[in-house]
Coordinates of C-alpha atoms and ligand atoms in Angstrom, one line a residue:
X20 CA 18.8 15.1 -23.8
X21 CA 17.1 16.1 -26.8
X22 CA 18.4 19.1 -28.7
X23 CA 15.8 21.5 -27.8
X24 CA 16.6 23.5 -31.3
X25 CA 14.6 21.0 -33.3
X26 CA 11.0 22.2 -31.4
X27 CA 9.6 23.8 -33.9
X28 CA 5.8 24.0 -35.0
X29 CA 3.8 21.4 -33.5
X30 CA 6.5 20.6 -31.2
X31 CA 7.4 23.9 -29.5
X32 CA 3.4 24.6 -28.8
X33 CA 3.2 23.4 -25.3
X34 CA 6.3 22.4 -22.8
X35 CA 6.8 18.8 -21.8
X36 CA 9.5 16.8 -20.4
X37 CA 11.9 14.5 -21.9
X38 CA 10.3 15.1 -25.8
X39 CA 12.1 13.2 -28.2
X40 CA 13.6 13.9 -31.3
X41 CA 10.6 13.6 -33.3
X42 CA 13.2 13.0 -36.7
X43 CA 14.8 10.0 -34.7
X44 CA 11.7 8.4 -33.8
X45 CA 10.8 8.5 -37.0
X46 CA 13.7 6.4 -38.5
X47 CA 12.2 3.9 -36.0
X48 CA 9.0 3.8 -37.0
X49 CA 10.1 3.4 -40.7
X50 CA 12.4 0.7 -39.9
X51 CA 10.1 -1.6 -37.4
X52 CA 6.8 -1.1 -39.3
X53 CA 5.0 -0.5 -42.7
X54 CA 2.4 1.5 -43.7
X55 CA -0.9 0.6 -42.2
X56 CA 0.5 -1.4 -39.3
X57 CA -0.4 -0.2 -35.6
X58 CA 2.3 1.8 -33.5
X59 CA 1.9 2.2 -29.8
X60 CA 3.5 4.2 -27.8
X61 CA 2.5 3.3 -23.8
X62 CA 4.3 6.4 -22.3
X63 CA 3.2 8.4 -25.1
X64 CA 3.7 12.0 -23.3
X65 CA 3.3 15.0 -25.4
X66 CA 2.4 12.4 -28.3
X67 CA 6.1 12.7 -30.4
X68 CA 5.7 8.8 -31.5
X69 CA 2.1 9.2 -32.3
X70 CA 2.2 11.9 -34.7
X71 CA 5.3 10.8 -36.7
X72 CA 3.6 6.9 -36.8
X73 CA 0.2 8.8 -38.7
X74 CA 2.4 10.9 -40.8
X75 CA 4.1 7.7 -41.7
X76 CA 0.5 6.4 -43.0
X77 CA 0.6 3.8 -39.5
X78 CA -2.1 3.7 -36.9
X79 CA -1.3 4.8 -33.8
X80 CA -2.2 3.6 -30.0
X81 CA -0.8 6.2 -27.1
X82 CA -1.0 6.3 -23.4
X83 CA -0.3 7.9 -20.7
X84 CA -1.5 8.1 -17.5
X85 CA -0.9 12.5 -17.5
X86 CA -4.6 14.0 -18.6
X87 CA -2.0 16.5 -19.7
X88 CA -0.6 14.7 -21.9
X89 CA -3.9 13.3 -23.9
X90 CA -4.8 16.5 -24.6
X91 CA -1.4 17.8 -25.7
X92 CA -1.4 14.6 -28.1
X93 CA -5.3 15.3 -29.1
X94 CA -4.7 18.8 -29.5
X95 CA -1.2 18.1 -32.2
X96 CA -3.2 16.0 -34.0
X97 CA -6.8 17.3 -34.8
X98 CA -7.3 20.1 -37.4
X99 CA -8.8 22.9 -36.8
X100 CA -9.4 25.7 -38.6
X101 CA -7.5 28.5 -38.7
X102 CA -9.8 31.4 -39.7
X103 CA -12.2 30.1 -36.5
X104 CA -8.6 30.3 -34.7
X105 CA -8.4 33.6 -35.7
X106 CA -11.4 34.2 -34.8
X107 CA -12.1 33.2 -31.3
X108 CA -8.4 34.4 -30.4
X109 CA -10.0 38.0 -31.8
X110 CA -13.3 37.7 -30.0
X111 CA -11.3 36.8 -26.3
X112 CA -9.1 39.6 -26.9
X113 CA -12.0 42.2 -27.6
X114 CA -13.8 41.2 -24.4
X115 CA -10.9 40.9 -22.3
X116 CA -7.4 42.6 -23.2
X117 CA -8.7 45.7 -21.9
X118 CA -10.2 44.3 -18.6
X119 CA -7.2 42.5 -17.7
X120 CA -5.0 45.5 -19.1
X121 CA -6.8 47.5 -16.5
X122 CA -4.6 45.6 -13.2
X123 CA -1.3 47.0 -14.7
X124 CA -2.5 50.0 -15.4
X125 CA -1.4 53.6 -13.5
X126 CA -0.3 56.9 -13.5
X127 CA 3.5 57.8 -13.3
X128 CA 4.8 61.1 -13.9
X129 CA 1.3 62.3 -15.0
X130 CA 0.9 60.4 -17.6
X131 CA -0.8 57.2 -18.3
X132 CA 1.6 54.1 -18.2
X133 CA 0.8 50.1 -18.5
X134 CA 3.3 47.7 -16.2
X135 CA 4.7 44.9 -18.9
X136 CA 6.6 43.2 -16.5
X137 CA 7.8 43.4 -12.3
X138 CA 10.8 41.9 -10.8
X139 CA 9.7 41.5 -7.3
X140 CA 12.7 40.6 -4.2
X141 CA 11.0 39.4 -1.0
X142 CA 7.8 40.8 -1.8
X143 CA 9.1 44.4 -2.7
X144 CA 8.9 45.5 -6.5
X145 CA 12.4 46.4 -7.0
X146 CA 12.0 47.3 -10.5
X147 CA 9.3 47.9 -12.8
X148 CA 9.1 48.0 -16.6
X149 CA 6.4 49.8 -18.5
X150 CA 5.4 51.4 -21.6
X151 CA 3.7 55.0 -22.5
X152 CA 2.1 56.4 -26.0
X153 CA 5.1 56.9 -26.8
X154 CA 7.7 54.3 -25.1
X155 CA 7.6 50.4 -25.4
X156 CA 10.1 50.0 -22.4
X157 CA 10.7 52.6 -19.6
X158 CA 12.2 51.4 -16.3
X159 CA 11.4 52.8 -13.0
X160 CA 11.6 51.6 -9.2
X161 CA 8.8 49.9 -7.8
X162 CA 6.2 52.1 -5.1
X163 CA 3.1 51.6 -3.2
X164 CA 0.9 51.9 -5.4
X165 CA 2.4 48.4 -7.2
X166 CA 2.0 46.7 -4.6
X167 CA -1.3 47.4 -3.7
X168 CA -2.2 46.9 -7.7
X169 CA -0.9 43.8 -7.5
X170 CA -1.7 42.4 -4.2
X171 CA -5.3 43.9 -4.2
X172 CA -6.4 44.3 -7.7
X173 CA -10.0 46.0 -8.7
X174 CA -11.6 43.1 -10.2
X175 CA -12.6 39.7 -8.4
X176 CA -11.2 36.5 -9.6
X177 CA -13.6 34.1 -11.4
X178 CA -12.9 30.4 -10.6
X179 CA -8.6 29.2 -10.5
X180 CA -7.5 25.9 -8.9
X181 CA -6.4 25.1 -5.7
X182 CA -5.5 22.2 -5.9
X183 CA -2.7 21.1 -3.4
X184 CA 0.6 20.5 -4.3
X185 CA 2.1 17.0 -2.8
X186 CA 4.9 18.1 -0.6
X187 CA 8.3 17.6 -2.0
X188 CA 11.6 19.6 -1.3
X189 CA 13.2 17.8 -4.6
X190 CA 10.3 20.0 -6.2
X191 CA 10.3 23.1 -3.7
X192 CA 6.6 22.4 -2.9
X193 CA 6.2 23.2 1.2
X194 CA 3.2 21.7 3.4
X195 CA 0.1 22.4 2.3
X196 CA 1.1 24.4 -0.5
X197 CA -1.6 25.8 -3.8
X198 CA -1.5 25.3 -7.2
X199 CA -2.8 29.0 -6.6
X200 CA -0.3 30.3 -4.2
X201 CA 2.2 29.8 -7.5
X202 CA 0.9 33.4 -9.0
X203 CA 0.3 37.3 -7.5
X204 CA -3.8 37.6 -6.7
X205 CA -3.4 40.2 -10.3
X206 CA -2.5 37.0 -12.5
X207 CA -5.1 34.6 -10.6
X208 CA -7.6 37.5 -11.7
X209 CA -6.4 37.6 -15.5
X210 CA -6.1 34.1 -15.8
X211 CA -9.2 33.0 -14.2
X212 CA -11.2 35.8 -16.5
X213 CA -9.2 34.0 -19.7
X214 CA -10.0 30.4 -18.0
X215 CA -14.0 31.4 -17.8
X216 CA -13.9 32.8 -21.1
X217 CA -12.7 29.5 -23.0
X218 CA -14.8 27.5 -21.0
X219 CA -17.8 29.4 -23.5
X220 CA -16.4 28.2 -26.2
X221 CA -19.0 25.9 -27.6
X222 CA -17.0 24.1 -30.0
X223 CA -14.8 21.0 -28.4
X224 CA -12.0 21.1 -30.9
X225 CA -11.8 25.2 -30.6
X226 CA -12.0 24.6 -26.9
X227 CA -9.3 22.5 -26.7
X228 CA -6.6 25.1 -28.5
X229 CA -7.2 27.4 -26.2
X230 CA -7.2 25.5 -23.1
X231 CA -4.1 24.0 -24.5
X232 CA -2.8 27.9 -24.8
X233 CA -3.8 28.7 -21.6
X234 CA -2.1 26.2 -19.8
X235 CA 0.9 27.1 -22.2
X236 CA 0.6 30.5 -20.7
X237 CA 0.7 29.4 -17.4
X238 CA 4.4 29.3 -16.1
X239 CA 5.4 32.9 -17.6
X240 CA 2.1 33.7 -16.1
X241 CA 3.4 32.9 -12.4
X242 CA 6.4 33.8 -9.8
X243 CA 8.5 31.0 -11.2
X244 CA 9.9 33.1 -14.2
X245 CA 13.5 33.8 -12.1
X246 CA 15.5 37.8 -13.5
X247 CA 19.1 36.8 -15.7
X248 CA 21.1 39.0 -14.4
X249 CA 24.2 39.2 -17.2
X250 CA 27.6 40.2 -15.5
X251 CA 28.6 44.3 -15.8
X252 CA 30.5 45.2 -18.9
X253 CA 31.8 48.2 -16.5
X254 CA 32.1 48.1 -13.1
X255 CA 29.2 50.8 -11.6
X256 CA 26.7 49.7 -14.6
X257 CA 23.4 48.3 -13.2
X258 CA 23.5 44.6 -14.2
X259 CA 20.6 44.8 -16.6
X260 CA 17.5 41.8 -16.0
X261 CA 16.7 40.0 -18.6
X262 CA 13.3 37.2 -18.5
X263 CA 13.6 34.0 -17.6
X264 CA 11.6 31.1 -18.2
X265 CA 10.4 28.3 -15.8
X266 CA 12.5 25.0 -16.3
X267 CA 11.3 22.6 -13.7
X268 CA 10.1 22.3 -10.5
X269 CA 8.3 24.6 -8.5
X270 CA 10.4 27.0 -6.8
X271 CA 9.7 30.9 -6.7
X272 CA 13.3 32.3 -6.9
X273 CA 13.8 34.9 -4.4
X274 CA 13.8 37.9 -7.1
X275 CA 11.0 36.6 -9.6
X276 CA 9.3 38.4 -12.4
X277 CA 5.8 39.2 -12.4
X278 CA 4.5 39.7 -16.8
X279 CA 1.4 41.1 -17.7
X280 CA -0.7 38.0 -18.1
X281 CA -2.4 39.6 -21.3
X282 CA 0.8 39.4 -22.9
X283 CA 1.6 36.4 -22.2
X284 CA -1.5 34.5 -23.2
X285 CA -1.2 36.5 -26.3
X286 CA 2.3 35.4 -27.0
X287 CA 1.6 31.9 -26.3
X288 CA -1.0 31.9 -28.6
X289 CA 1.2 33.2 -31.7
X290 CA 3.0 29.9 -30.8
X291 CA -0.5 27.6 -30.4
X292 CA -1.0 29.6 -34.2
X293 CA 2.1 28.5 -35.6
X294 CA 1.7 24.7 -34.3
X295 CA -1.9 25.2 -35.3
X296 CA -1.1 26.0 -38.9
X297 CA 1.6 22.5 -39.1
X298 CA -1.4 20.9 -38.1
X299 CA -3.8 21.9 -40.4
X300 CA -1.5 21.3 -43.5
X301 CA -0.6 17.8 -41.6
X302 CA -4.2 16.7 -41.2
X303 CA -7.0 18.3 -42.5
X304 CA -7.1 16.6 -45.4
X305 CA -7.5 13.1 -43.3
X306 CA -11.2 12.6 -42.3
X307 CA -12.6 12.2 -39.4
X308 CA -13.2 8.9 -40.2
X309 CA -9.5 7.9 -41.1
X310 CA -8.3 9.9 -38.1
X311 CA -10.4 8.0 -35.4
X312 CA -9.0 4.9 -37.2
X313 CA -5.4 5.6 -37.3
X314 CA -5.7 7.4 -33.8
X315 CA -6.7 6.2 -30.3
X316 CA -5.5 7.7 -27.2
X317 CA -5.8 6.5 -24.0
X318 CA -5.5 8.2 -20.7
X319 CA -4.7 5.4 -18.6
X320 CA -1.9 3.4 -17.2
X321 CA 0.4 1.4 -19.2
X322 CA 0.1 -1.7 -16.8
X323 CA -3.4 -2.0 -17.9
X324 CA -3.8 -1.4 -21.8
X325 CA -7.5 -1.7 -22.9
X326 CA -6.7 -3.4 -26.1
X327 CA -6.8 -6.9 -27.4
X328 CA -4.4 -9.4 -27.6
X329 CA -1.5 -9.3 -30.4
X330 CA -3.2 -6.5 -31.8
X331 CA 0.3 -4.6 -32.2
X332 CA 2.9 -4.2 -34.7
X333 CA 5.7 -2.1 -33.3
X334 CA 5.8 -0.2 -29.8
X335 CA 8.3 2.2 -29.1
X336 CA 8.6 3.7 -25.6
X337 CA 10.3 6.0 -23.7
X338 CA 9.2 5.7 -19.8
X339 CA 9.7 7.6 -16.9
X340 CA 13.5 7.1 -15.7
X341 CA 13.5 6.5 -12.0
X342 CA 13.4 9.8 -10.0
X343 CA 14.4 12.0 -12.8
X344 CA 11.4 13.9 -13.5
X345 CA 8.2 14.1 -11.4
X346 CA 6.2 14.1 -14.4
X347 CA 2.5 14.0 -12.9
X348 CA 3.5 16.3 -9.8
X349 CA 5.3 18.9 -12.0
X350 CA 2.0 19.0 -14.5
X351 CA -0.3 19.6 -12.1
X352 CA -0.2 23.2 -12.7
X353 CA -1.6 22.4 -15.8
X354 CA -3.8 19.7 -14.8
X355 CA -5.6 21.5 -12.6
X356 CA -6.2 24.8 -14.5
X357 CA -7.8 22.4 -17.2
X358 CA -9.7 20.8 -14.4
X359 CA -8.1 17.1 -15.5
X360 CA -6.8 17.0 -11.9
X361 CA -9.9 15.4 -10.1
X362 CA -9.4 11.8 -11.7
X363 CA -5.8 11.1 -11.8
X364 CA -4.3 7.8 -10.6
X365 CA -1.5 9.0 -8.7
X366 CA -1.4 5.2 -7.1
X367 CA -0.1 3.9 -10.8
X368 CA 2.5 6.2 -11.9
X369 CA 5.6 5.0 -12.9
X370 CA 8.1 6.8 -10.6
X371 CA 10.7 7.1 -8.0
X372 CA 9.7 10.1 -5.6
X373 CA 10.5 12.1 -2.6
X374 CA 6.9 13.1 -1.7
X375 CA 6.2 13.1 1.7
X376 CA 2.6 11.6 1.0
X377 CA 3.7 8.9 -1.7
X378 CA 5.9 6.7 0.5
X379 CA 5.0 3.9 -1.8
X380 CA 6.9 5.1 -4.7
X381 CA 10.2 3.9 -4.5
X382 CA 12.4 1.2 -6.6
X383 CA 10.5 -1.7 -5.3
X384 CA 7.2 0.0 -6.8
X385 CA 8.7 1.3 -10.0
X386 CA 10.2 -1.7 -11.0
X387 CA 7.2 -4.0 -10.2
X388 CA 4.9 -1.2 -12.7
X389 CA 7.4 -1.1 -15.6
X390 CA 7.5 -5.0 -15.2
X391 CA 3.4 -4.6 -15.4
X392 CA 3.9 -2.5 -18.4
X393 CA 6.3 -4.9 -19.8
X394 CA 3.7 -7.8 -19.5
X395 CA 0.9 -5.9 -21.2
X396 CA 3.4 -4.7 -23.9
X397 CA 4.4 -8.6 -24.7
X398 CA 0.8 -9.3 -24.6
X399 CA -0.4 -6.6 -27.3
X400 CA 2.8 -7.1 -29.6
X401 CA 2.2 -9.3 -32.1
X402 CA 4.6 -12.5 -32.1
X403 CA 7.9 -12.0 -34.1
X404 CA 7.6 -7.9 -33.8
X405 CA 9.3 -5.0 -32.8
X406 CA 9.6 -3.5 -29.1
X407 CA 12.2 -0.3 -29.3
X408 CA 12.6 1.3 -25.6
X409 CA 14.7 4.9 -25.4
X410 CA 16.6 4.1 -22.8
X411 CA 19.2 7.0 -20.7
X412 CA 22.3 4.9 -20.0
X413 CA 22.8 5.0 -16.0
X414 CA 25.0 2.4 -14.6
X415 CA 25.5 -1.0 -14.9
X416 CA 22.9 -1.8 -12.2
X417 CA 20.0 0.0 -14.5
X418 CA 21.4 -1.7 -17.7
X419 CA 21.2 -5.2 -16.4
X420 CA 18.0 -4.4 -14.3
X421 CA 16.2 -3.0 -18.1
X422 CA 17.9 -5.6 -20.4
X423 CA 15.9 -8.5 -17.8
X424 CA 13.0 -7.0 -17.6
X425 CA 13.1 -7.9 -21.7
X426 CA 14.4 -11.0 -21.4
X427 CA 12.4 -12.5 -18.6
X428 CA 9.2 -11.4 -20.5
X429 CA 10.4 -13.2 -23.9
X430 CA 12.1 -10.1 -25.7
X431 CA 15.1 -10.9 -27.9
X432 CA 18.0 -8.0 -28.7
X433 CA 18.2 -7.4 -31.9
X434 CA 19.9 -3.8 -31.7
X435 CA 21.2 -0.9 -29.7
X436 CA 21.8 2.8 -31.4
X437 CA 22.7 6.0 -29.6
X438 CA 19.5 8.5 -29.9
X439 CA 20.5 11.6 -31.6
X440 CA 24.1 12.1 -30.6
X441 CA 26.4 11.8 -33.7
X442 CA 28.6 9.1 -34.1
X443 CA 31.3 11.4 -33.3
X444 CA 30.1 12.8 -30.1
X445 CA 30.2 8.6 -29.3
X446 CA 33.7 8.1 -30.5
X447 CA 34.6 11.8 -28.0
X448 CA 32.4 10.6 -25.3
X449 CA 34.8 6.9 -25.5
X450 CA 37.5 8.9 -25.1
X451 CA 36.5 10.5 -21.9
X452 CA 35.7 7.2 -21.0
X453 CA 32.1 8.0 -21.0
X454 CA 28.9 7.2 -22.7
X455 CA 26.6 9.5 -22.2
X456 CA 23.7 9.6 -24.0
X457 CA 20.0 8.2 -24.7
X458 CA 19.8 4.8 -26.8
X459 CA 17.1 3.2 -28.1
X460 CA 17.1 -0.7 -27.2
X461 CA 15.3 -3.0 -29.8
X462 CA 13.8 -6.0 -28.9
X463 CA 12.1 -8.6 -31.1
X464 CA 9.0 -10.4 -29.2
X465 CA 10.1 -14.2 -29.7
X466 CA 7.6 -17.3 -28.7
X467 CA 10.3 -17.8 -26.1
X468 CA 8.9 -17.3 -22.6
X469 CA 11.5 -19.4 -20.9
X470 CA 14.7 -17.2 -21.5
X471 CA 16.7 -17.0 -18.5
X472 CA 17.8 -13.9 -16.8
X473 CA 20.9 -12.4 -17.1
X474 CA 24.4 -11.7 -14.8
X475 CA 27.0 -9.7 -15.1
X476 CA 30.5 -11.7 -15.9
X477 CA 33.4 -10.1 -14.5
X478 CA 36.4 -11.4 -16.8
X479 CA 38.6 -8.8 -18.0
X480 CA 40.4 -11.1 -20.0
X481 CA 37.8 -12.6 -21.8
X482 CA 36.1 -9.2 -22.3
X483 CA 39.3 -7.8 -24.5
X484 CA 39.6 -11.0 -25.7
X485 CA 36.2 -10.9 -27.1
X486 CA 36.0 -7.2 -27.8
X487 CA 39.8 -7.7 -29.7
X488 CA 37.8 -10.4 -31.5
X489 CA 35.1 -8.0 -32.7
X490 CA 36.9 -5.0 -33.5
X491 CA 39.7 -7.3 -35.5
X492 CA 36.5 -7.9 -38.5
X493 CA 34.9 -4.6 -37.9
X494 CA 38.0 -1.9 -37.0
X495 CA 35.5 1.0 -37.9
X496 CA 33.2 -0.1 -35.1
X497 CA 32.3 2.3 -32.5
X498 CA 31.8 1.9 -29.0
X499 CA 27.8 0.8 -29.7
X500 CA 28.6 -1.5 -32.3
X501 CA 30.7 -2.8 -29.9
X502 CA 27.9 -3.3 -27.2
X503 CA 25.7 -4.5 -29.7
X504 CA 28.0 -7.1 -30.9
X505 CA 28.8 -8.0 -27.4
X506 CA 25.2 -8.4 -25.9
X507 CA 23.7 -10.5 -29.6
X508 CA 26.8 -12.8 -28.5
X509 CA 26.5 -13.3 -24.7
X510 CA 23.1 -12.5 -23.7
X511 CA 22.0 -15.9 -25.3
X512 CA 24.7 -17.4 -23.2
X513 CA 22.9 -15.9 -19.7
X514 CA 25.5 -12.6 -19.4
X515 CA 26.8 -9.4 -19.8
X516 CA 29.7 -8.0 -19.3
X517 CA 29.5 -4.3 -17.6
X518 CA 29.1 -1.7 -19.7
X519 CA 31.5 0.9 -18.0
X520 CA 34.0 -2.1 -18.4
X521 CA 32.4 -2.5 -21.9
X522 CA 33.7 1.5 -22.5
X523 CA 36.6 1.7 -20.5
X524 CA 38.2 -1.6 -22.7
X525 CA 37.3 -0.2 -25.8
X526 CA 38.9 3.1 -25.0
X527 CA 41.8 1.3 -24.5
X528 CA 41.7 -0.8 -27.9
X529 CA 40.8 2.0 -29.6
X530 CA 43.2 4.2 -29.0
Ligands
SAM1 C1 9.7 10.3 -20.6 S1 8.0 10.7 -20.6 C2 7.5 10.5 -22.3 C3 7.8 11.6 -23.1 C4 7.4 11.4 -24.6 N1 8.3 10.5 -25.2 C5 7.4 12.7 -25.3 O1 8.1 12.7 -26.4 O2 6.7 13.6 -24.9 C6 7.2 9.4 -19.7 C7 5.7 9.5 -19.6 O3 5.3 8.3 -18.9 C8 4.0 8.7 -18.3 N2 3.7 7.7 -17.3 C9 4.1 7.5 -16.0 N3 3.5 6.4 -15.5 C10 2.7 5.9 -16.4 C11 1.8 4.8 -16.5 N4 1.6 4.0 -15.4 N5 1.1 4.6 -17.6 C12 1.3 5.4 -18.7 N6 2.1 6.5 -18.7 C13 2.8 6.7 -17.6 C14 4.3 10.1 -17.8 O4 3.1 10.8 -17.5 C15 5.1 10.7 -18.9 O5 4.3 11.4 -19.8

């Protein structure tokens, strides 16, 4: 997984799944393709590949089937300015902060006091934080009065979602279960007044920042911020609660907090800000011209790319892996707070899941897509280019299953590296006997339609043999030099040999 700590700016506006190191993919892009020269990135997702491959001077082609995901990538990669930023934030928070404000607001102890956040435990509010004049955070128990504030608040809602959640344990979504049921009625109320107030904006590009930090608001917004509950320095000390943040999935933890949806939207956007300022200095200096040359995004599957033939010069990808992560159920949160919900093509998602209503998605169908995107990906490259795929090592069934689907649509390996782990972290993880980590395949597209798939070979002796062999002219080799060495050599020759065999030898030799 990618080290989180390198989010910064652009990349910590908005959450997504499965980001990549955005200073890794960028080694890529400056290895496979020159300045100019068209980047695509089919699974695009938050937009990572696109927005290093225009930094790098390249144009850049991104799908993805998310609406989500568009807009994240649209959003990272338009300037706007940041005085109008400024501005609108100003002119939402006049009309509203005091209005929304208003549902947290009571009297305790006779004095005026605004709730800041609830921890609420099966529906009671078993503690309450809130500030005075005077105080920024007081603590008190929850009452009545909360829970009527909450659960009947003084102002109606304007328009929210609900949209219905596909059913899925893996996910925590019951039967018949609301995008809206995910927040109290008091957040629905101070979200939907926010969500009507950026539909005003007039201007798209504004528009889109602040939808973008709405939706960013979202999860602290709703019940699936869990309470950290630290362990007691002294026994008899109240454990004290600290915020949590919503990871994945969409399960309301039995003691949840409840935060002031003002503040949140407000702390999301100093975030959007920060991104918003990379941005600017990134690309307001690149017309609009240049930028709807060097930029088109697509939000639409990756088995069916509307662009011409050998029109490509490098694609790097990083799909969906199997069941992993439900990336269009998870986002529909988002998707349908922005509205993007109504169109999606649930039917072409790349994906293994547990849905009750999406039988159809299991191996059989993944396979058969990421074979479809594979085709359209050969058919865009241009000959005798690059096709790099970050890949998270599984088992030896997944390795052989990914390495054929190159090979059988006439991809040649030209070189495996482990994505972002250090070579040393390799060289531990070989001595657990493990390889654990991401690693970007390269592939070169070759005229070569007729290359034959590949089987394992399950020779032990010929594996040391051969791994002896390599490590006799390269003794500084690691365990991926290794695999490449091995696959360059016997993939021509129609097999591999497993790669927890691959490991486990080289453990050995290594010692
Ligand atoms: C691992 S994520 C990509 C994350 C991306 N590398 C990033 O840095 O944000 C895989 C993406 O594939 C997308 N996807 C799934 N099926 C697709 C399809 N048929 N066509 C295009 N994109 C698809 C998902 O929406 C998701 O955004």
């Amino acid at each position: 997984m990618a080290n989180t700590s390198t989010y910064k700016g652009i990349y910590a506006m908005h959450k997504y799944w499965g980001k990549k190191p955005f200073n890794e993919i960028s080694k890529f892009i400056e290895q496979y393709s020159s300045p100019e020269e068209t980047v695509m990135d089919c699974f695009c997702g938050s937009g990572v590949t696109l927005i290093e491959a225009v930094k790098a001077g390249r144009k850049a082609v991104g799908v993805d089937l998310n609406p989500i995901a568009i807009k994240l990538a649209n959003v990272s990669m338009t300037a706007v300015d940041i005085d109008m930023i400024n501005a609108t934030f100003k002119s939402i928070k006049k009309k509203l902060q005091k209005t929304i404000n208003s549902l947290y607001e009571m009297e305790y102890n006779g004095q005026p006091t605004m709730v800041t956040h609830t921890i609420w435990k099966n529906g009671e509010p078993i503690e309450v934080w809130y500030c005075t004049d005077r105080d920024k955070k007081k603590i008190r128990v929850g009452n009545e009065s909360d829970i009527k504030m909450c659960n009947e608040p003084a102002i109606e809602p304007k328009w929210y979602p609900e949209s219905i959640m596909y059913e899925n344990s893996r996910i925590n979504v019951g039967k018949e279960q609301k995008v809206s049921d995910l927040f109290t009625p008091r957040a629905l109320v101070g979200l939907s007044l926010i969500c009507d107030e950026i539909k005003h904006i007039e201007d798209e590009k504004l528009r889109a920042v602040f939808e973008l930090t709405l939706s960013g608001t979202l999860s602290q917004a709703s019940n699936l911020v869990f309470v950290i509950r630290r362990r007691k320095k002294n026994e008899g000390e109240p454990s004290k609660a600290e915020v949590g943040s919503w990871v994945i999935g969409y399960w309301v933890p039995e003691e949840h907090f409840e935060i002031n949806v003002w503040n949140c939207f407000e702390n999301r956007f100093k975030r959007i800000l920060k991104g918003e300022q990379e941005i600017y200095d990134l690309f307001s200096e690149k017309t609009d011209d240049y930028m709807n040359a060097h930029l088109n995004l697509i939000n639409g599957s990756a088995t069916a790319i509307p662009i011409e033939d050998n029109s490509i010069d490098y694609v790097f990808i990083d799909p969906p892996h199997a069941n992993r992560i439900l990336y269009m159920e998870q986002s529909l949160m988002w998707n349908s707070w922005l509205e993007l919900d109504s169109n999606i093509c649930w039917d072409d998602e790349i994906i293994v899941t547990e849905a009750k209503d999406r039988k159809e998605k299991d191996t059989d169908n993944y396979n058969a897509l990421l074979g479809g995107a594979f085709a359209e990906i050969s058919r865009v490259l241009k000959p005798g280019k690059y096709f790099s795929l970050a890949f998270n090592c599984l088992d030896d069934d997944t390795w052989i299953d990914t390495l054929n689907l190159f090979v059988t649509h006439g991809f040649e390996i030209r070189d495996i590296v482990p994505l972002e782990y250090s070579a040393t972290s390799v060289i531990q993880d070989n001595r657990k006997n493990a390889l654990k980590t991401d690693f970007v395949l390269t592939f070169q597209n070759t005229e070569n339609k007729e290359l034959s798939k590949v089987v394992f070979k399950n020779d032990e002796i010929e594996l040391e043999e051969d791994i002896q062999e390599i490590l006799d002219i390269n003794p500084e080799y690691e365990v991926y030099n290794v695999m490449n060495a091995l696959f360059k050599k016997t993939i021509p020759e129609g097999y591999i040999y497993k790669v927890s065999k691959i490991v486990k030898m080289c453990a050995e030799l290594m010692k």
